[in-house]
mmCIF file of C-alpha atoms and ligand atoms in Angstrom:
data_model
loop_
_atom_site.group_PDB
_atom_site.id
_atom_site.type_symbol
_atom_site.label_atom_id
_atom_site.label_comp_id
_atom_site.label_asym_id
_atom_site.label_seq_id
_atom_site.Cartn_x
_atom_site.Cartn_y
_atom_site.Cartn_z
ATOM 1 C CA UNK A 1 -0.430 4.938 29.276
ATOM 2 C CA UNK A 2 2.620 5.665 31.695
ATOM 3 C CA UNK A 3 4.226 1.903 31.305
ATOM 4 C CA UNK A 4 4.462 -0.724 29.331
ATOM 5 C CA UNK A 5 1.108 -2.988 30.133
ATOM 6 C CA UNK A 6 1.406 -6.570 29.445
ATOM 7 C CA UNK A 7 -1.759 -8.014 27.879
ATOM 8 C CA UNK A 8 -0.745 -11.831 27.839
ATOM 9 C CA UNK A 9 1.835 -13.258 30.335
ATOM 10 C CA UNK A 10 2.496 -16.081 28.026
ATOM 11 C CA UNK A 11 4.255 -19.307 30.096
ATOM 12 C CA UNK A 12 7.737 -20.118 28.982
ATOM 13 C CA UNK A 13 8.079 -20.845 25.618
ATOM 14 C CA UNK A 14 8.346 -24.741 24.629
ATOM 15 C CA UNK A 15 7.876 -26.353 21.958
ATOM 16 C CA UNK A 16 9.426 -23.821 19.500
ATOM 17 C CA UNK A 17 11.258 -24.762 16.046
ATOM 18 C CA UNK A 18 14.626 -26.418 17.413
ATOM 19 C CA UNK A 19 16.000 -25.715 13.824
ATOM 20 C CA UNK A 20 15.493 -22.674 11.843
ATOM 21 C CA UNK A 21 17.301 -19.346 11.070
ATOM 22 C CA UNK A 22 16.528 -17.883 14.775
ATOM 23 C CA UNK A 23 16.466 -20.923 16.804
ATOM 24 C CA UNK A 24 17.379 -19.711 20.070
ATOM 25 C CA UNK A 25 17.027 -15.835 19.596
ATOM 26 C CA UNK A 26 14.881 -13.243 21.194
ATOM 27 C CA UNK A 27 13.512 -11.031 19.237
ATOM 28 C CA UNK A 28 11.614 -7.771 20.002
ATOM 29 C CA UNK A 29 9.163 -6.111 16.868
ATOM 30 C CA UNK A 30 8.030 -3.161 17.463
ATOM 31 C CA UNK A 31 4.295 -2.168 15.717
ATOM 32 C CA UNK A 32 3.977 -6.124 15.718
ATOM 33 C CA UNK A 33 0.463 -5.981 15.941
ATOM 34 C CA UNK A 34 -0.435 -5.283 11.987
ATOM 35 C CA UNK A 35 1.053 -5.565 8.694
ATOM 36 C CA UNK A 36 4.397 -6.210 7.965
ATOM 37 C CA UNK A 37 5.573 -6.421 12.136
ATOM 38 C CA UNK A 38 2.893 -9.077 12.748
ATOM 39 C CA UNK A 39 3.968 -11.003 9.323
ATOM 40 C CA UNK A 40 7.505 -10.885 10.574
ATOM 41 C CA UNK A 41 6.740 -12.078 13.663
ATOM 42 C CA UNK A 42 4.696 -15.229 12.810
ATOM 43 C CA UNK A 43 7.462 -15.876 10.477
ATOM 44 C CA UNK A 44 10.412 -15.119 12.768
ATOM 45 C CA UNK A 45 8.676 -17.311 15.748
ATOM 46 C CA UNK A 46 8.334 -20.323 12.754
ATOM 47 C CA UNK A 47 12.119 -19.690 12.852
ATOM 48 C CA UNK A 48 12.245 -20.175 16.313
ATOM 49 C CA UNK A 49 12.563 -16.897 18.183
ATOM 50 C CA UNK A 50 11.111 -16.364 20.839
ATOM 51 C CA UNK A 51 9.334 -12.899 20.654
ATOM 52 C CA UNK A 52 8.408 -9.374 22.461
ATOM 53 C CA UNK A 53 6.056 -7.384 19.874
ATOM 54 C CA UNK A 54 4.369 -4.018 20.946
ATOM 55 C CA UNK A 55 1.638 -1.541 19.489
ATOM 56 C CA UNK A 56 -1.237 0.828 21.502
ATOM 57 C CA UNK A 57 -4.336 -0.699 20.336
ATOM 58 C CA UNK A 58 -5.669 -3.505 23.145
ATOM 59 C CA UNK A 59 -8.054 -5.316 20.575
ATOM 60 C CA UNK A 60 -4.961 -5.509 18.231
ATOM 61 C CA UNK A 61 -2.575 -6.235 20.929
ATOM 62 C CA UNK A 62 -4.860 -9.243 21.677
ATOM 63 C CA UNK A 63 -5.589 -11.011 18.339
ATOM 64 C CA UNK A 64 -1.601 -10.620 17.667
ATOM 65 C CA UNK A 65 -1.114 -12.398 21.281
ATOM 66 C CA UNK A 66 -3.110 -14.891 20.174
ATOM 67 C CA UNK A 67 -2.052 -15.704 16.487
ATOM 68 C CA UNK A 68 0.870 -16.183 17.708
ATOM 69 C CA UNK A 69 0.021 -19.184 19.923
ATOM 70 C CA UNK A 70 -0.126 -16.810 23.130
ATOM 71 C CA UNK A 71 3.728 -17.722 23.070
ATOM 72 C CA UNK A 72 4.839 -13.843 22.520
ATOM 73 C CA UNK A 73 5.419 -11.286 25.742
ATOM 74 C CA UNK A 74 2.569 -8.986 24.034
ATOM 75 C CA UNK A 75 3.407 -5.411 25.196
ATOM 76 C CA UNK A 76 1.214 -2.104 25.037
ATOM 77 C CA UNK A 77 3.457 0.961 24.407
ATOM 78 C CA UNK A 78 3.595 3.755 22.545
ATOM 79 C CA UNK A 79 6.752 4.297 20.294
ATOM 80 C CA UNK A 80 7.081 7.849 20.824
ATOM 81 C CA UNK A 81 7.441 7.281 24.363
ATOM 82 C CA UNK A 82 10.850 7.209 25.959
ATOM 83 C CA UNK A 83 9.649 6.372 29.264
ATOM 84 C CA UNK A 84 7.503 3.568 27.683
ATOM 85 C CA UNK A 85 10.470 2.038 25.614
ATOM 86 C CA UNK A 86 11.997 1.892 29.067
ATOM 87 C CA UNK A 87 9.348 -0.428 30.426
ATOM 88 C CA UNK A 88 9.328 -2.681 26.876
ATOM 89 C CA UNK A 89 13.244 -3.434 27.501
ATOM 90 C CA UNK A 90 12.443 -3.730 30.987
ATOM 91 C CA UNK A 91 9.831 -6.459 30.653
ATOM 92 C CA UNK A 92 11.863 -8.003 27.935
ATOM 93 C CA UNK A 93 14.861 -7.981 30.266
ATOM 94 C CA UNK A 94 12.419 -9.559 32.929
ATOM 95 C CA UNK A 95 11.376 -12.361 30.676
ATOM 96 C CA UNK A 96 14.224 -13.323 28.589
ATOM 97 C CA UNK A 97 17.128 -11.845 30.024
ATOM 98 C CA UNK A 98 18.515 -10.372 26.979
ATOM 99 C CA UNK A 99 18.071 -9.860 23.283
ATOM 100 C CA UNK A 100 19.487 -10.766 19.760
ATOM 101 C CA UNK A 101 17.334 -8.993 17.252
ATOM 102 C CA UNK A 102 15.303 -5.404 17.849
ATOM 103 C CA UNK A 103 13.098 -5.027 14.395
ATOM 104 C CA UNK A 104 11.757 -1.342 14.877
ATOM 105 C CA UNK A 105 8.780 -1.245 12.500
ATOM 106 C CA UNK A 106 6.385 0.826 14.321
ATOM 107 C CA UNK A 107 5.218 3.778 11.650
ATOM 108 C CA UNK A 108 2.969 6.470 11.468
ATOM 109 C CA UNK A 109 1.725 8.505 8.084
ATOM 110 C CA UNK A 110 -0.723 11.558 8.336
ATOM 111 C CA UNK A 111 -0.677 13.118 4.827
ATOM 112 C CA UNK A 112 -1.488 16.482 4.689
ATOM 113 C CA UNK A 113 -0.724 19.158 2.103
ATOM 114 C CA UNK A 114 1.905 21.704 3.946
ATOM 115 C CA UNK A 115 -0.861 24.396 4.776
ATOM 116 C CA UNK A 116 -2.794 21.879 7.022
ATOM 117 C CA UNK A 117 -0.021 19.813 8.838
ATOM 118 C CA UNK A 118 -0.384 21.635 12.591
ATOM 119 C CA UNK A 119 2.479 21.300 15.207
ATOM 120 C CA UNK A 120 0.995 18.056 16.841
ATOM 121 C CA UNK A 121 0.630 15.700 13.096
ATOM 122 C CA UNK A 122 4.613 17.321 12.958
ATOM 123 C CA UNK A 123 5.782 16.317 16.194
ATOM 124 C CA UNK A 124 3.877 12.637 16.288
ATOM 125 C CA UNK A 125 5.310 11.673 12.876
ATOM 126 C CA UNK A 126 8.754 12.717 13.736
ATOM 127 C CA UNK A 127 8.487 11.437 17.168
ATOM 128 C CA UNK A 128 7.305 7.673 15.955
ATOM 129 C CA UNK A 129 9.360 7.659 13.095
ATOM 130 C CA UNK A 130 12.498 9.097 14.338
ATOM 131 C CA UNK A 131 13.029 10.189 17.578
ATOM 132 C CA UNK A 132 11.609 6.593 19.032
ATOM 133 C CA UNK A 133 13.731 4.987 16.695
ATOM 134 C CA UNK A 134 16.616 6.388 17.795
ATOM 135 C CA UNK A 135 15.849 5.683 22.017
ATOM 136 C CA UNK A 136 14.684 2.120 21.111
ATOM 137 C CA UNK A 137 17.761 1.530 19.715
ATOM 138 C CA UNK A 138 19.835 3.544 22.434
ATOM 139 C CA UNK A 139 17.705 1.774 25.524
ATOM 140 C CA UNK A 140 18.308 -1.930 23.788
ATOM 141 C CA UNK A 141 22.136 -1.518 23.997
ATOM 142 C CA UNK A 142 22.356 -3.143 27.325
ATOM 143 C CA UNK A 143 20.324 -6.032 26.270
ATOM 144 C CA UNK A 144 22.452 -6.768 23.594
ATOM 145 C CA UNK A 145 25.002 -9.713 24.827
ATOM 146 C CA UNK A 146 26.961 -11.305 21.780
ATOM 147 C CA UNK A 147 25.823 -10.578 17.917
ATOM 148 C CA UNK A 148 23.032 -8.629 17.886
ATOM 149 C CA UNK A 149 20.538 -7.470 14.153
ATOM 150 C CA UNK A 150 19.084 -4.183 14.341
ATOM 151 C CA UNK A 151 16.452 -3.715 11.584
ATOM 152 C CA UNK A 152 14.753 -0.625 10.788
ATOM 153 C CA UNK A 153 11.563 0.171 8.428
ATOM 154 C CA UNK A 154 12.161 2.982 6.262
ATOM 155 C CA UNK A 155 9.689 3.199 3.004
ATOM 156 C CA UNK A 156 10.664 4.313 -0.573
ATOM 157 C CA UNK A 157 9.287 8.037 0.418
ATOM 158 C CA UNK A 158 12.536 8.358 1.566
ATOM 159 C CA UNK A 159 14.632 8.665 -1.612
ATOM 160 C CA UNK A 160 11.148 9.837 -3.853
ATOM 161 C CA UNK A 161 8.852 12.512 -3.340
ATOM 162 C CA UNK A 162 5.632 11.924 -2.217
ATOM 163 C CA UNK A 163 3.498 15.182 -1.899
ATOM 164 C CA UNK A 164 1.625 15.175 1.105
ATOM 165 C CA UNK A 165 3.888 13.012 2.855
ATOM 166 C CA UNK A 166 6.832 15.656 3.555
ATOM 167 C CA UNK A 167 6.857 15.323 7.178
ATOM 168 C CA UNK A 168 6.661 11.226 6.730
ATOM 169 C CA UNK A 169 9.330 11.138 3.855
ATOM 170 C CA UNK A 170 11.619 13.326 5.971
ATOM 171 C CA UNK A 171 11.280 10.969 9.228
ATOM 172 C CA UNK A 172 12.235 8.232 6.801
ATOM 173 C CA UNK A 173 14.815 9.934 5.140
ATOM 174 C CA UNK A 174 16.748 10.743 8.822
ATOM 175 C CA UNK A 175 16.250 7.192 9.681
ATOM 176 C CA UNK A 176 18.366 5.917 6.727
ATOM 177 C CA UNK A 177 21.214 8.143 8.039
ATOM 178 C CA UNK A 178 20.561 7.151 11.253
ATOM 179 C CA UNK A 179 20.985 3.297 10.045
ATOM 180 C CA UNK A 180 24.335 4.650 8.308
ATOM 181 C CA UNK A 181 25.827 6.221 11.347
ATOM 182 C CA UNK A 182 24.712 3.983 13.912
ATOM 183 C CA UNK A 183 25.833 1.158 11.635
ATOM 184 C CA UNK A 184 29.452 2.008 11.640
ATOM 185 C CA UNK A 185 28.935 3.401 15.473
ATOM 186 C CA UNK A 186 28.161 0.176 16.770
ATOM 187 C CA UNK A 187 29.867 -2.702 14.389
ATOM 188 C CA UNK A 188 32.567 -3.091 16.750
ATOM 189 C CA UNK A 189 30.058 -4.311 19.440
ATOM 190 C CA UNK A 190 29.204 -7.390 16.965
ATOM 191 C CA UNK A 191 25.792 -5.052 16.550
ATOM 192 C CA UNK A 192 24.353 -5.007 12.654
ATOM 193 C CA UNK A 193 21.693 -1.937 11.671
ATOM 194 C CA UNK A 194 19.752 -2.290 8.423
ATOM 195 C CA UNK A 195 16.980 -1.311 7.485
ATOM 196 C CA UNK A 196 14.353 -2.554 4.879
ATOM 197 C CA UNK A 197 12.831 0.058 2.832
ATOM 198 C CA UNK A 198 9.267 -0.799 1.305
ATOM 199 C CA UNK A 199 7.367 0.788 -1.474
ATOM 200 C CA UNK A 200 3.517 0.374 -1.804
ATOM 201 C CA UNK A 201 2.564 -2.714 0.454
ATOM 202 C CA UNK A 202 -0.746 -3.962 1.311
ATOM 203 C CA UNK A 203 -1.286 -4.054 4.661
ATOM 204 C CA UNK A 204 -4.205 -1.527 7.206
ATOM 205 C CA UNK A 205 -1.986 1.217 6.972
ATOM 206 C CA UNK A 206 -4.178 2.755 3.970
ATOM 207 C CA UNK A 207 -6.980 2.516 5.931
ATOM 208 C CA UNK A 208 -5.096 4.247 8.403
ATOM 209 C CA UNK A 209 -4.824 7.323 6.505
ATOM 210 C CA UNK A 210 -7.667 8.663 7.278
ATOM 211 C CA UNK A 211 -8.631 9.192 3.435
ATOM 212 C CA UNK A 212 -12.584 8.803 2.425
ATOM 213 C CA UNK A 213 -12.807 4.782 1.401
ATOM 214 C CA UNK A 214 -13.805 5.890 -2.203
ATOM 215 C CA UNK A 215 -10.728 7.988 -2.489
ATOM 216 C CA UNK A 216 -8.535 5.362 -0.345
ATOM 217 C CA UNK A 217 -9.651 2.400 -3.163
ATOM 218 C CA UNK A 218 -8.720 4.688 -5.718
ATOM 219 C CA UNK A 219 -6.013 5.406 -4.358
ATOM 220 C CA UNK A 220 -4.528 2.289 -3.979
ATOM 221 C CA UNK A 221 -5.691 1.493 -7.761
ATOM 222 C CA UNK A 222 -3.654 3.922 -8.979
ATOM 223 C CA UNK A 223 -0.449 2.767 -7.178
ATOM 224 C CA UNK A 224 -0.693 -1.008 -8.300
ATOM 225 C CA UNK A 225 -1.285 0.557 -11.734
ATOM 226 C CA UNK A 226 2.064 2.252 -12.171
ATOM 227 C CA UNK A 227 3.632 -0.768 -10.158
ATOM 228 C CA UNK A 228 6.231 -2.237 -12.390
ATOM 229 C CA UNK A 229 4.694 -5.342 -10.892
ATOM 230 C CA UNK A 230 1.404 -4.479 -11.500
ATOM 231 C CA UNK A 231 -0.239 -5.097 -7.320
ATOM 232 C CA UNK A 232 0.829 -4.229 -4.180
ATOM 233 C CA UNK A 233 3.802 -6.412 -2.522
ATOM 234 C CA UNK A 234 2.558 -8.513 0.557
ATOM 235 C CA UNK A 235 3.664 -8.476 3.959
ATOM 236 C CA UNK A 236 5.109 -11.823 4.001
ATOM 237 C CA UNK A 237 7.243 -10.267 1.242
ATOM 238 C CA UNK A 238 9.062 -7.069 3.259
ATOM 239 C CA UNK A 239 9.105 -10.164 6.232
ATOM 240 C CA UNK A 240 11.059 -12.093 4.485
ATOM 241 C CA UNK A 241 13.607 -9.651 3.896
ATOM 242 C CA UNK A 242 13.140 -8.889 7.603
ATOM 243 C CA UNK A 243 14.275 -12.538 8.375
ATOM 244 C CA UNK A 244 17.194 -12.467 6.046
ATOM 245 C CA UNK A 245 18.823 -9.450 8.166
ATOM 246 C CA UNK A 246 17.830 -10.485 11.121
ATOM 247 C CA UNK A 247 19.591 -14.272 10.821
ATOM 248 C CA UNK A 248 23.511 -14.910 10.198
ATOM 249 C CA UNK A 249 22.533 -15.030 6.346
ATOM 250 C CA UNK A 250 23.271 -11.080 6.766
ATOM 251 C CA UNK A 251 26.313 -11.582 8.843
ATOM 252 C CA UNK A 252 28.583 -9.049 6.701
ATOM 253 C CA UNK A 253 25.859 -6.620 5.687
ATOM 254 C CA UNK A 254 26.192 -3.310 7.692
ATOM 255 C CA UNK A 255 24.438 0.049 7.436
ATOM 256 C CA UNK A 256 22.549 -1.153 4.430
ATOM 257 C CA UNK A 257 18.977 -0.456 2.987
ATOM 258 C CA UNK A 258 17.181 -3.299 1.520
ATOM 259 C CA UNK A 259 14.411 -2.128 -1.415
ATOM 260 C CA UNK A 260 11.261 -4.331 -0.987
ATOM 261 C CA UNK A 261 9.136 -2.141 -3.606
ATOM 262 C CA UNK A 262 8.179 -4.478 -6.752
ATOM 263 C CA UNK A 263 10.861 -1.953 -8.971
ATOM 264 C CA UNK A 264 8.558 1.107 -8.136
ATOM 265 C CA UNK A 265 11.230 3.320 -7.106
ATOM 266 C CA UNK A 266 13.405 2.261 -10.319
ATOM 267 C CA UNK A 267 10.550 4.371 -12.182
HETATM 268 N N1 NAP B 301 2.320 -0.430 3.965
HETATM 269 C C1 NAP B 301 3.114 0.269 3.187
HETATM 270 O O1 NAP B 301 2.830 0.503 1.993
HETATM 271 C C2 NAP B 301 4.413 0.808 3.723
HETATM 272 C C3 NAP B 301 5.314 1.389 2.823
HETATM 273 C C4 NAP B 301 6.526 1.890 3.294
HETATM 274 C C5 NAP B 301 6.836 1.813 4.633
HETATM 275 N N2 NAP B 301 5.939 1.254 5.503
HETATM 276 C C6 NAP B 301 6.339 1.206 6.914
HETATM 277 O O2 NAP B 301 6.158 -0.113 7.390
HETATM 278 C C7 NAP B 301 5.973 -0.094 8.809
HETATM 279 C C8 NAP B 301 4.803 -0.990 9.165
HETATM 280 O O3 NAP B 301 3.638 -0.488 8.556
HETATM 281 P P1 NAP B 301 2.447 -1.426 8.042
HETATM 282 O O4 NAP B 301 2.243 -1.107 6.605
HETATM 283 O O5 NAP B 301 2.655 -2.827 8.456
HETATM 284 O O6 NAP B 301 1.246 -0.722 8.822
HETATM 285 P P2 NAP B 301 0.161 -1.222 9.884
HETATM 286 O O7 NAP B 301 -0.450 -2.501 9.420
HETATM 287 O O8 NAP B 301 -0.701 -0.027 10.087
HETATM 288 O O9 NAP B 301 1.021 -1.526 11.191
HETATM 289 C C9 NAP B 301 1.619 -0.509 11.929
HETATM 290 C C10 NAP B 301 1.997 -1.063 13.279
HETATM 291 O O10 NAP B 301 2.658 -0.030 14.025
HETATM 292 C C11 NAP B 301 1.957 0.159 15.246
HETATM 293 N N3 NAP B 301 2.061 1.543 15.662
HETATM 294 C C12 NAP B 301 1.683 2.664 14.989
HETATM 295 N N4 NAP B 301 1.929 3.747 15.722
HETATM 296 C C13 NAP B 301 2.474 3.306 16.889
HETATM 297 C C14 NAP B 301 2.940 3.929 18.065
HETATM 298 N N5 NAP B 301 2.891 5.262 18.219
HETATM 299 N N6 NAP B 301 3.430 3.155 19.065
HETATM 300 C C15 NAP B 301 3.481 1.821 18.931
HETATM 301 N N7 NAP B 301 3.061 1.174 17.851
HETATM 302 C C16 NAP B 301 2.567 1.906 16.843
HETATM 303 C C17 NAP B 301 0.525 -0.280 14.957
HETATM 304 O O11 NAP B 301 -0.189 -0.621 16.126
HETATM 305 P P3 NAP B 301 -1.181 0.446 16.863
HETATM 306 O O12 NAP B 301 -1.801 1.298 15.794
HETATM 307 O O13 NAP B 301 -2.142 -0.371 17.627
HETATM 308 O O14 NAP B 301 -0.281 1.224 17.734
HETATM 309 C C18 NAP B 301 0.806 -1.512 14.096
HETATM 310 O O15 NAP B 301 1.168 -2.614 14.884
HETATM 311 C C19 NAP B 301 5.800 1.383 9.173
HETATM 312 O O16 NAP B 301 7.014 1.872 9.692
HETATM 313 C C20 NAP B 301 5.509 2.051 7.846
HETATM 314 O O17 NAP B 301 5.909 3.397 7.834
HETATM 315 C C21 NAP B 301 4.747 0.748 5.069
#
């Protein structure tokens, strides 16, 4: 992939919510294909943004496209790509002229125990989960005109331990510096960074693991089990704390992590 590819040139968008908590705004979600970015996004265009959402894979790029009523500029890029985030805030720039809330959700976990992570799992996990981060929110500056929201998706691996998720926990863990720093860094310019940190959420990202199904289930059994709230939180839950930074509602919050985790990381 050397640019950004767009899979639906949506027309203009009419017809959205006049009211609502982002009438008016543009919003781009990164990893809005899946999970909690494509939650957010139905649920941030029924509060009347109008939307940019990327990911890499073309079958997911399309059913996203069109649950959300073909009205989204659907974008194929990879996260890790600096020369690719350039094209996604160039075709955002090209269709909306500016934008009002970046929600960087696009994430990446390959858990290994230390002996079998190899230099390329290292360098895509930190690349997705940090150094992407980082550019997206560097190359979105200029698009920025008046009161901007930046949110970021950390996870709960970021205070905890989680063997076999080191190199994940440790992207995580920079990124809620990162949201500390850049907070304060860029305040003045009317610019909020947050992030939302989730614990156990149920979404394809187990199946992404690339853990045997039996072992995946089980798993996943085991984690709603010691759940103070016995089951997996949804992804309409972690969006909705996505929507509450992203709107005015979170005018005077700044540098902050929201927990979305059901009280596991109060264990
Ligand atoms: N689910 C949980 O329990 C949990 C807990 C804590 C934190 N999180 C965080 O929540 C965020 C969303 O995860 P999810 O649970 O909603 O997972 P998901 O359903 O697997 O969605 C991940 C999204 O990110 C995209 N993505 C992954 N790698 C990418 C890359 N290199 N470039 C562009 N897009 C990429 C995926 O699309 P493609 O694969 O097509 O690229 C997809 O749209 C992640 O940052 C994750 O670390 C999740």
């Amino acid at each position: 992939m050397g640019k950004a590819e767009h899979y639906l040139h949506a027309p203009a968008a009419h017809g959205m919510a006049a009211h609502g908590k982002l009438a008016g705004k543009v919003a781009l979600i990164t990893g809005g294909t899946s999970g909690i970015g494509l939650a957010s996004a139905r649920l941030f265009q029924a509060h009347g943004a109008q939307l940019a959402i990327t990911g890499r894979s073309p079958d997911a790029l399309r059913q996203a496209g069109a649950a959300l009523d073909g009205q989204a500029l659907v974008l194929r890029s990879d996260a890790a790509s600096l020369e690719q985030i350039d094209a996604v805030m160039a075709a955002v720039k090209q269709r909306y002229g500016r934008l009002d809330v970046l929600f960087i959700n696009a994430g990446v976990a390959s858990p290994a125990p230390i002996e079998q992570v190899d230099e390329a799992s290292f360098d895509n996990q930190i690349g997705v989960n940090l150094k992407g981060v980082f550019f997206t929110i560097q190359k979105a500056l200029p698009l920025f005109d008046g009161p901007a929201s930046v949110i970021v998706t950390t996870s709960i691996t970021n205070r905890l331990g989680s063997p076999n998720f080191s190199v994940y926990g440790a992207a995580k863990a920079a990124l809620r510096s990162l949201v500390k720093s850049l907070g304060l860094e860029l305040i003045a310019r009317g610019i909020r960074v947050n992030a939302i940190s989730p614990g156990p959420i149920d979404t394809p990202m187990f199946d992404r693991l690339g853990l045997p199904d039996a072992v995946a289930a089980a798993k996943k059994q085991a984690i709603a089990a010691k759940s103070p709230s016995g089951r997996f939180g949804s992804a309409d839950e972690v969006a909705k704390a996505a929507l509450f930074l992203a709107s005015a509602d979170a005018s005077y919050m700044v540098g902050e992590e929201i927990v979305v985790d059901g009280g596991m990381s109060l264990l």
